[in-house]
Short mmCIF file of C-alpha atoms in Angstrom, two decimals:
data_model
loop_
_atom_site.label_atom_id
_atom_site.label_comp_id
_atom_site.label_asym_id
_atom_site.label_seq_id
_atom_site.Cartn_x
_atom_site.Cartn_y
_atom_site.Cartn_z
CA MET A 44 -0.03 0.16 -0.15
CA SER A 45 1.39 3.18 -0.89
CA GLN A 46 1.98 5.72 2.08
CA THR A 47 2.51 9.84 1.13
CA LEU A 48 6.19 10.08 0.04
CA GLU A 49 7.83 8.51 -2.83
CA PRO A 50 10.09 5.68 -2.03
CA SER A 51 12.81 7.40 -3.09
CA SER A 52 12.31 10.34 -1.17
CA PRO A 53 15.34 11.70 0.60
CA ALA A 54 13.29 13.06 3.58
CA ARG A 55 12.57 9.61 4.71
CA ARG A 56 13.79 7.99 7.86
CA ALA A 57 13.14 4.88 9.75
CA PHE A 58 12.85 3.86 13.39
CA LEU A 59 13.01 0.25 14.38
CA LEU A 60 12.08 -0.47 17.73
CA VAL A 61 12.34 -3.89 19.15
CA LEU A 62 10.56 -4.62 22.69
CA ASP A 63 12.33 -7.37 23.56
CA SER A 64 10.43 -10.57 24.54
CA VAL A 65 7.04 -8.78 24.02
CA GLY A 66 5.13 -11.68 22.57
CA ILE A 67 1.34 -12.01 21.47
CA GLY A 68 0.58 -15.64 21.75
CA ALA A 69 2.23 -19.02 20.76
CA ALA A 70 3.70 -19.54 17.30
CA GLY A 71 2.24 -22.62 15.06
CA ASP A 72 5.11 -24.65 15.77
CA ALA A 73 5.62 -23.73 19.33
CA ALA A 74 5.09 -27.16 20.59
CA ARG A 75 8.48 -28.38 19.09
CA TRP A 76 9.68 -26.57 21.94
CA GLY A 77 7.64 -28.04 24.70
CA ALA A 78 4.15 -27.61 25.95
CA GLY A 79 5.21 -24.65 27.83
CA ASP A 80 5.77 -22.98 24.66
CA ALA A 81 2.64 -23.91 22.99
CA ALA A 82 0.70 -22.39 25.77
CA SER A 83 2.61 -19.19 26.04
CA ASP A 84 1.29 -15.76 25.67
CA THR A 85 3.16 -13.05 26.75
CA LEU A 86 0.92 -9.93 26.55
CA GLY A 87 -2.29 -11.88 27.39
CA HIS A 88 -1.19 -13.58 30.43
CA VAL A 89 0.43 -10.24 31.77
CA ALA A 90 -2.87 -8.83 30.92
CA ALA A 91 -4.89 -11.67 32.58
CA ALA A 92 -2.68 -11.43 35.54
CA CYS A 93 -3.49 -7.91 36.06
CA ALA A 94 -7.23 -8.38 35.41
CA ARG A 95 -7.24 -11.15 38.20
CA GLY A 96 -5.76 -8.53 40.48
CA ASP A 97 -2.10 -10.47 40.71
CA CYS A 98 -0.41 -7.04 39.60
CA ASP A 99 -2.09 -4.41 41.59
CA GLY A 100 0.55 -1.75 42.93
CA ARG A 101 2.53 -2.26 40.26
CA GLY A 102 4.52 0.79 38.92
CA ALA A 103 4.66 2.71 42.20
CA SER A 104 8.48 3.52 41.69
CA ASP A 105 8.46 4.46 37.85
CA GLY A 106 5.42 7.54 38.25
CA GLY A 107 2.82 4.80 37.45
CA GLY A 108 1.26 5.67 41.06
CA GLY A 109 1.07 1.78 41.87
CA ALA A 110 -1.86 0.92 39.20
CA THR A 111 -4.24 -1.71 40.00
CA GLY A 112 -6.85 -3.43 37.88
CA PRO A 113 -6.39 -4.21 34.07
CA LEU A 114 -3.27 -3.73 32.09
CA ARG A 115 -3.75 -0.03 30.52
CA LEU A 116 -1.74 0.73 27.31
CA PRO A 117 -3.93 3.20 25.36
CA ASN A 118 -1.44 4.60 23.22
CA LEU A 119 -0.07 0.99 22.10
CA ASP A 120 -4.05 0.16 21.54
CA ARG A 121 -4.51 2.98 19.37
CA LEU A 122 -1.88 1.71 17.41
CA GLY A 123 -3.27 -1.61 16.89
CA LEU A 124 -1.54 -3.71 19.73
CA GLY A 125 -5.07 -5.11 21.00
CA ALA A 126 -6.02 -5.99 17.18
CA ALA A 127 -2.62 -7.75 16.23
CA ALA A 128 -3.19 -9.81 19.76
CA ALA A 129 -6.64 -10.95 18.82
CA ALA A 130 -5.59 -11.95 15.06
CA SER A 131 -2.48 -14.07 16.91
CA THR A 132 -4.77 -15.84 19.22
CA GLY A 133 -8.31 -15.29 18.99
CA ALA A 134 -8.73 -13.10 22.05
CA VAL A 135 -8.23 -9.62 22.80
CA PRO A 136 -6.07 -9.47 25.78
CA ALA A 137 -7.80 -8.33 29.06
CA GLY A 138 -7.92 -4.36 29.02
CA LEU A 139 -7.23 -3.88 25.56
CA HIS A 140 -9.46 -3.45 22.59
CA VAL A 141 -9.66 -3.86 18.77
CA ALA A 142 -9.18 -0.57 17.52
CA LYS A 143 -11.98 0.95 15.30
CA ALA A 144 -9.91 3.50 13.73
CA PRO A 145 -6.30 2.11 14.28
CA GLU A 146 -3.64 5.40 14.07
CA GLY A 147 -0.79 2.93 12.12
CA LEU A 148 -0.81 -0.37 10.72
CA TRP A 149 -1.04 -3.40 12.80
CA GLY A 150 -0.43 -7.03 12.18
CA TYR A 151 1.76 -9.82 13.66
CA GLY A 152 4.76 -11.77 12.51
CA ALA A 153 5.67 -15.56 12.54
CA GLU A 154 9.27 -16.54 12.72
CA VAL A 155 10.89 -18.85 10.68
CA SER A 156 14.07 -19.13 11.91
CA LEU A 157 15.13 -22.72 13.72
CA GLY A 158 15.20 -20.97 17.09
CA LYS A 159 13.66 -18.70 19.73
CA ASP A 160 16.69 -16.62 20.74
CA THR A 161 17.70 -13.01 20.42
CA PRO A 162 20.18 -12.98 17.65
CA SER A 163 17.85 -15.33 15.55
CA GLY A 164 14.81 -12.73 16.09
CA HIS A 165 16.79 -9.94 15.53
CA TRP A 166 18.70 -10.91 12.56
CA GLU A 167 15.21 -12.48 10.86
CA ILE A 168 13.70 -8.80 11.51
CA THR A 169 16.52 -7.13 9.70
CA GLY A 170 15.76 -9.40 6.56
CA VAL A 171 18.03 -12.54 7.39
CA PRO A 172 16.31 -15.67 8.80
CA VAL A 173 18.64 -18.20 10.44
CA PRO A 174 18.29 -21.65 8.58
CA PHE A 175 20.55 -23.29 10.65
CA ALA A 176 20.09 -24.80 14.14
CA TRP A 177 22.41 -23.61 16.96
CA THR A 178 24.11 -25.62 19.42
CA TYR A 179 22.60 -25.97 23.02
CA PHE A 180 24.49 -27.23 25.95
CA PRO A 181 22.74 -30.39 27.44
CA GLU A 182 20.71 -29.53 30.68
CA THR A 183 23.21 -31.67 32.77
CA VAL A 184 25.61 -31.06 35.76
CA PRO A 185 28.08 -30.27 34.44
CA THR A 186 26.71 -28.86 31.26
CA PHE A 187 30.02 -27.70 29.32
CA PRO A 188 32.31 -30.27 27.42
CA PRO A 189 35.36 -30.75 29.86
CA ASP A 190 37.65 -30.08 26.94
CA LEU A 191 36.12 -26.89 26.48
CA ILE A 192 36.54 -25.73 30.18
CA ALA A 193 40.39 -27.18 30.23
CA ALA A 194 40.92 -24.99 27.48
CA LEU A 195 39.22 -21.81 28.66
CA VAL A 196 40.90 -21.98 32.36
CA ALA A 197 44.63 -22.65 30.56
CA GLU A 198 44.39 -20.10 27.92
CA ALA A 199 42.69 -17.48 30.45
CA LYS A 200 45.04 -18.31 33.17
CA LEU A 201 42.13 -19.22 35.72
CA PRO A 202 41.83 -21.15 38.82
CA GLY A 203 39.01 -23.07 37.65
CA ILE A 204 35.22 -22.14 37.13
CA LEU A 205 32.41 -22.28 38.97
CA GLY A 206 28.57 -23.07 38.22
CA ASP A 207 28.92 -25.57 34.92
CA CYS A 208 25.43 -25.82 34.98
CA HIS A 209 21.89 -24.30 33.33
CA ALA A 210 20.98 -21.36 35.54
CA SER A 211 18.86 -18.17 36.08
CA GLY A 212 21.62 -15.24 36.22
CA THR A 213 20.50 -13.48 39.16
CA GLU A 214 19.88 -16.75 41.20
CA ILE A 215 23.38 -17.95 40.41
CA ILE A 216 25.11 -15.03 41.22
CA GLU A 217 23.52 -14.92 44.37
CA ARG A 218 24.37 -18.52 45.09
CA LEU A 219 28.20 -18.51 43.96
CA GLY A 220 29.07 -14.84 44.22
CA ALA A 221 30.67 -15.06 47.49
CA GLU A 222 32.58 -18.22 46.55
CA HIS A 223 33.35 -16.33 43.18
CA VAL A 224 34.97 -13.61 45.35
CA ARG A 225 36.90 -15.84 47.82
CA THR A 226 38.51 -17.87 45.08
CA GLY A 227 38.41 -15.84 41.82
CA LYS A 228 36.85 -18.57 39.71
CA PRO A 229 34.16 -16.72 37.46
CA ILE A 230 30.93 -18.25 37.04
CA CYS A 231 30.01 -19.92 34.12
CA TYR A 232 26.39 -21.01 32.97
CA THR A 233 24.17 -21.37 30.22
CA SER A 234 20.26 -21.45 29.60
CA ALA A 235 17.89 -22.78 26.85
CA ASP A 236 19.67 -20.40 24.48
CA SER A 237 22.70 -21.13 22.49
CA VAL A 238 25.02 -19.30 24.89
CA PHE A 239 28.03 -19.55 27.24
CA GLN A 240 27.38 -16.68 29.98
CA ILE A 241 30.19 -15.79 32.40
CA ALA A 242 29.74 -13.70 35.40
CA ALA A 243 32.48 -12.12 37.57
CA HIS A 244 32.60 -9.16 39.92
CA GLU A 245 33.80 -5.90 38.33
CA GLU A 246 35.98 -4.87 41.12
CA HIS A 247 37.21 -8.23 42.49
CA PHE A 248 37.96 -10.01 39.60
CA GLY A 249 38.04 -6.75 37.09
CA LEU A 250 35.60 -5.65 34.22
CA GLU A 251 38.35 -5.66 31.35
CA ARG A 252 39.61 -9.08 32.71
CA LEU A 253 36.16 -10.46 32.22
CA TYR A 254 35.92 -9.13 28.78
CA GLU A 255 39.22 -10.74 28.11
CA VAL A 256 37.93 -13.85 29.27
CA CYS A 257 34.76 -13.85 27.23
CA GLU A 258 36.69 -13.17 24.02
CA ILE A 259 38.93 -16.24 24.77
CA ALA A 260 35.53 -18.06 25.21
CA ARG A 261 33.90 -16.85 21.99
CA ARG A 262 36.88 -18.19 19.86
CA LEU A 263 36.62 -21.55 21.79
CA VAL A 264 33.05 -22.12 21.28
CA ASP A 265 33.26 -20.97 17.65
CA PRO A 266 33.63 -24.81 16.31
CA LEU A 267 30.79 -26.02 18.51
CA GLY A 268 27.89 -23.52 17.10
CA ILE A 269 27.40 -21.39 19.65
CA GLY A 270 25.44 -18.17 19.17
CA ARG A 271 26.60 -16.00 22.10
CA VAL A 272 29.15 -15.50 24.82
CA ILE A 273 27.84 -12.95 27.36
CA ALA A 274 30.08 -11.46 29.87
CA ARG A 275 27.70 -10.77 32.85
CA PRO A 276 29.39 -8.04 35.22
CA PHE A 277 28.13 -7.59 38.93
CA THR A 278 28.63 -5.87 42.48
CA GLY A 279 27.85 -5.98 45.91
CA ASP A 280 28.70 -8.45 48.64
CA ALA A 281 27.09 -11.35 50.72
CA GLU A 282 26.11 -9.26 53.22
CA THR A 283 23.94 -6.61 50.92
CA GLY A 284 23.34 -8.66 47.86
CA PHE A 285 24.91 -9.06 44.32
CA THR A 286 23.61 -7.17 41.62
CA ARG A 287 24.33 -7.31 37.76
CA THR A 288 25.52 -3.76 36.56
CA ALA A 289 24.87 -2.72 32.83
CA ASN A 290 28.23 -3.20 31.61
CA ARG A 291 26.90 -6.40 29.96
CA ARG A 292 28.45 -7.39 26.84
CA ASP A 293 27.63 -10.16 24.11
CA TYR A 294 30.14 -11.46 21.58
CA ALA A 295 27.88 -12.76 18.93
CA VAL A 296 28.72 -14.54 15.93
CA LEU A 297 28.05 -12.64 12.25
CA PRO A 298 25.00 -12.91 10.81
CA PRO A 299 25.28 -15.30 7.67
CA GLU A 300 23.91 -12.61 5.25
CA PRO A 301 24.04 -8.91 4.84
CA THR A 302 21.40 -7.46 7.01
CA LEU A 303 19.25 -4.30 6.53
CA LEU A 304 21.65 -2.74 8.65
CA ASP A 305 24.65 -3.46 6.41
CA ARG A 306 22.88 -2.80 3.48
CA ALA A 307 21.97 0.69 4.75
CA LYS A 308 25.51 1.34 5.73
CA ALA A 309 26.71 0.33 2.28
CA ASP A 310 24.07 2.41 0.55
CA GLY A 311 25.93 5.64 2.59
CA ARG A 312 22.99 5.92 5.14
CA SER A 313 23.45 6.59 8.73
CA VAL A 314 22.82 3.53 10.98
CA ILE A 315 22.63 4.24 14.63
CA ALA A 316 22.46 1.05 16.91
CA ILE A 317 21.18 1.71 20.43
CA GLY A 318 20.97 -0.57 23.27
CA LYS A 319 22.42 -4.36 22.70
CA ILE A 320 21.71 -3.65 18.69
CA GLY A 321 25.95 -3.38 18.63
CA ASP A 322 26.32 -6.71 20.52
CA ILE A 323 23.75 -8.51 18.62
CA PHE A 324 24.82 -7.81 15.31
CA ALA A 325 28.60 -7.91 16.48
CA HIS A 326 28.90 -4.10 15.57
CA ARG A 327 28.65 -4.73 11.93
CA GLY A 328 26.41 -2.36 9.83
CA MET A 329 26.23 0.31 11.69
CA THR A 330 27.71 3.98 11.57
CA GLU A 331 27.26 4.60 15.30
CA THR A 332 26.84 2.77 18.65
CA VAL A 333 24.66 4.05 21.29
CA LYS A 334 24.55 2.16 25.07
CA ALA A 335 22.35 3.08 27.50
CA ALA A 336 20.72 1.25 30.60
CA GLY A 337 17.28 0.69 31.12
CA ASN A 338 13.91 1.19 29.20
CA ASP A 339 14.25 5.04 30.23
CA ALA A 340 17.48 5.66 28.96
CA LEU A 341 16.81 3.64 25.72
CA PHE A 342 14.23 5.79 25.04
CA ASP A 343 15.71 8.93 25.63
CA ALA A 344 18.35 7.71 23.48
CA THR A 345 16.15 7.19 20.72
CA LEU A 346 14.41 10.25 21.17
CA SER A 347 17.89 12.17 20.91
CA ALA A 348 18.34 10.04 17.67
CA VAL A 349 14.98 11.10 16.23
CA ALA A 350 16.19 14.59 16.98
CA ARG A 351 19.62 14.49 15.42
CA ALA A 352 19.58 11.60 12.62
CA PRO A 353 20.10 12.66 9.24
CA ALA A 354 17.69 12.03 6.25
CA GLY A 355 17.89 8.65 4.77
CA ALA A 356 19.04 7.32 8.41
CA LEU A 357 17.96 3.90 10.06
CA VAL A 358 17.96 3.90 13.89
CA MET A 359 17.45 0.56 15.74
CA THR A 360 16.92 -0.08 19.37
CA ASN A 361 16.37 -2.67 21.39
CA PHE A 362 14.23 -2.08 24.85
CA VAL A 363 15.62 -4.54 27.03
CA ASP A 364 14.29 -4.48 30.32
CA PHE A 365 10.93 -6.57 29.13
CA ASP A 366 13.17 -9.63 28.71
CA THR A 367 16.14 -9.19 31.30
CA LEU A 368 14.17 -7.64 34.22
CA PHE A 369 10.78 -9.41 34.08
CA GLY A 370 10.16 -11.90 31.56
CA HIS A 371 13.15 -13.97 32.38
CA ARG A 372 12.57 -13.31 36.30
CA ARG A 373 8.93 -14.42 35.77
CA ASP A 374 7.48 -11.08 37.32
CA PRO A 375 4.27 -10.38 35.80
CA ALA A 376 3.53 -7.22 37.76
CA GLY A 377 6.82 -6.09 36.78
CA TYR A 378 6.35 -6.67 33.17
CA ALA A 379 2.97 -4.86 33.19
CA ALA A 380 4.53 -2.06 34.62
CA ALA A 381 7.25 -1.72 32.29
CA LEU A 382 4.54 -1.86 29.41
CA GLU A 383 2.39 0.79 30.81
CA HIS A 384 5.41 3.21 31.50
CA PHE A 385 6.78 2.50 27.84
CA ASP A 386 3.03 3.42 26.50
CA ARG A 387 3.31 6.39 28.75
CA ARG A 388 6.22 7.42 26.85
CA LEU A 389 4.97 6.87 23.19
CA PRO A 390 3.48 10.46 22.75
CA GLU A 391 7.02 11.87 23.39
CA LEU A 392 8.38 9.81 20.23
CA ARG A 393 5.23 10.51 18.12
CA ALA A 394 5.67 14.69 18.94
CA ALA A 395 8.86 14.50 17.96
CA LEU A 396 8.51 12.64 14.24
CA ARG A 397 8.91 14.62 10.86
CA PRO A 398 7.19 14.25 7.83
CA GLY A 399 8.90 10.97 6.06
CA ASP A 400 9.51 9.22 9.41
CA LEU A 401 8.26 5.76 9.82
CA VAL A 402 8.35 4.09 12.97
CA VAL A 403 7.71 0.33 13.50
CA LEU A 404 7.35 -1.50 17.09
CA THR A 405 7.98 -5.14 16.88
CA ALA A 406 9.62 -7.75 19.38
CA ASP A 407 12.39 -10.49 18.71
CA HIS A 408 10.53 -13.72 20.61
CA GLY A 409 8.23 -14.12 23.99
CA CYS A 410 9.28 -14.71 27.40
CA ASP A 411 6.13 -15.50 28.90
CA PRO A 412 6.46 -14.36 32.67
CA THR A 413 3.91 -17.15 33.94
CA ALA A 414 5.69 -20.04 32.48
CA ALA A 415 7.58 -22.73 34.34
CA GLY A 416 11.41 -22.02 33.72
CA SER A 417 13.28 -19.21 32.70
CA ASP A 418 13.64 -19.25 29.08
CA HIS A 419 12.10 -17.69 26.06
CA THR A 420 9.16 -18.72 24.54
CA ARG A 421 8.28 -19.38 20.99
CA GLU A 422 5.45 -16.48 20.11
CA HIS A 423 4.16 -14.49 17.41
CA VAL A 424 5.22 -10.85 17.43
CA PRO A 425 3.25 -7.79 17.10
CA ILE A 426 4.01 -5.36 14.42
CA LEU A 427 2.89 -1.78 14.35
CA ALA A 428 3.83 0.91 11.95
CA PHE A 429 3.47 4.28 12.34
CA GLY A 430 4.23 8.05 11.47
CA PRO A 431 3.22 11.34 9.89
CA GLY A 432 0.94 10.42 7.26
CA ILE A 433 0.86 6.49 7.80
CA ALA A 434 -2.83 5.75 7.10
CA GLY A 435 -4.27 3.23 9.57
CA GLY A 436 -5.02 -0.69 8.34
CA THR A 437 -3.87 -4.09 8.65
CA VAL A 438 -0.69 -6.03 7.16
CA GLY A 439 -2.36 -9.10 8.41
CA ARG A 440 -0.09 -12.33 9.42
CA ARG A 441 3.30 -12.25 7.95
CA GLY A 442 5.11 -15.37 7.42
CA THR A 443 8.28 -14.29 8.55
CA PHE A 444 9.69 -11.33 10.56
CA ALA A 445 12.01 -10.53 7.43
CA ASP A 446 9.19 -8.92 6.11
CA ILE A 447 9.70 -6.03 8.79
CA GLY A 448 13.03 -5.47 7.42
CA GLU A 449 12.03 -5.56 3.50
CA SER A 450 9.06 -2.97 4.81
CA VAL A 451 11.61 -0.60 6.39
CA ALA A 452 13.86 -1.05 3.36
CA ALA A 453 11.24 -0.30 0.56
CA TRP A 454 10.59 2.98 2.80
CA LEU A 455 14.04 3.93 2.81
CA GLY A 456 14.45 2.98 -1.14
CA LEU A 457 16.99 0.87 -0.46
CA ALA A 458 16.92 -2.49 -2.84
CA PRO A 459 15.13 -5.39 -1.78
CA GLY A 460 16.89 -8.32 0.11
CA ARG A 461 16.62 -12.07 -0.59
CA HIS A 462 14.02 -12.82 2.28
CA GLY A 463 10.72 -11.31 3.15
CA THR A 464 8.44 -9.16 1.40
CA SER A 465 7.30 -5.50 2.07
CA PHE A 466 3.86 -4.76 3.52
CA LEU A 467 4.21 -1.11 2.62
#
């Protein structure tokens, strides 16, 4: 469908915002990942928890006033979030509606990549589905191959490691943090994702030392087909508790093909990566990387990019808190408060847009905070596209997240990629 400006208009800019883990219902193939995934619905189950009163008092610390009752997302709802969720699951989430006159394009996407992890979701969003299966460490203790750990200990000159298991990051730091400080052994663990995570104290172990160990680990796990090595720094002590810091760093493998970011950069565009985006794409395909800690800081950084990005620019932001702070920690009330806080800030973004701007809100997977365990869930993702002059309507069900990237490419006047079809 045609939207105001000519596709080649130099005035066009695009802002691709990923609400990390805000899934809207189990994907058709979710049962491949287990019964929990088949029953997952991140947005719907958060909304149901609010309607039951399980999330009363949420948001008291972020200006939400300690909200009670149904989930309130009026701005996202007007853009078509309720309609997208209903199209995905057949039911409107409690507290949301199917907008009669949506203020943007809405629909939902199904993933074709063979995973439910962060890199696969983001790469597919930017036009590159992942056609291969990542390697995952088994749910055994120990979980890592002995020769891998022996090589890491030798090359990094470590006294050994702690953990060597599947674990929640916050739980394992609380459990082993004191022993780590005492022994100098880093805490190594994994999850249902294709990941090797290393946690260490910023002061006692050293942040740069942690990064060096992760760089060695990245090289060692490359032959195993592991998607990411993640540095998980923390501070604190046994008496007051340990807290993870914002100095996390991901060491990801390169996408198998040029992504939307690569294509935009090659075309001479400004490509601004905000938050985790730089790490997820192995710092390839961007002209500027902006780090920020927490959704509010990420929103501020996005507004700054809206104010200064030149014509033809592409800006991509990952809003990490939904996933890290509330999805993995199985905290529906916190998840609801974060959604409502994001919703309250959306008018700031809309007011800052210029003619020719396109914003696409989406997600990379689910992380249902009512599910068992602490892992991602295989879900459909919302697609909400809006901006000055963007007419309301539906884009329906998209058979691959790559349609999102191809739509942004079409908006910016970039040549089509190999995967996906534009809905613009």
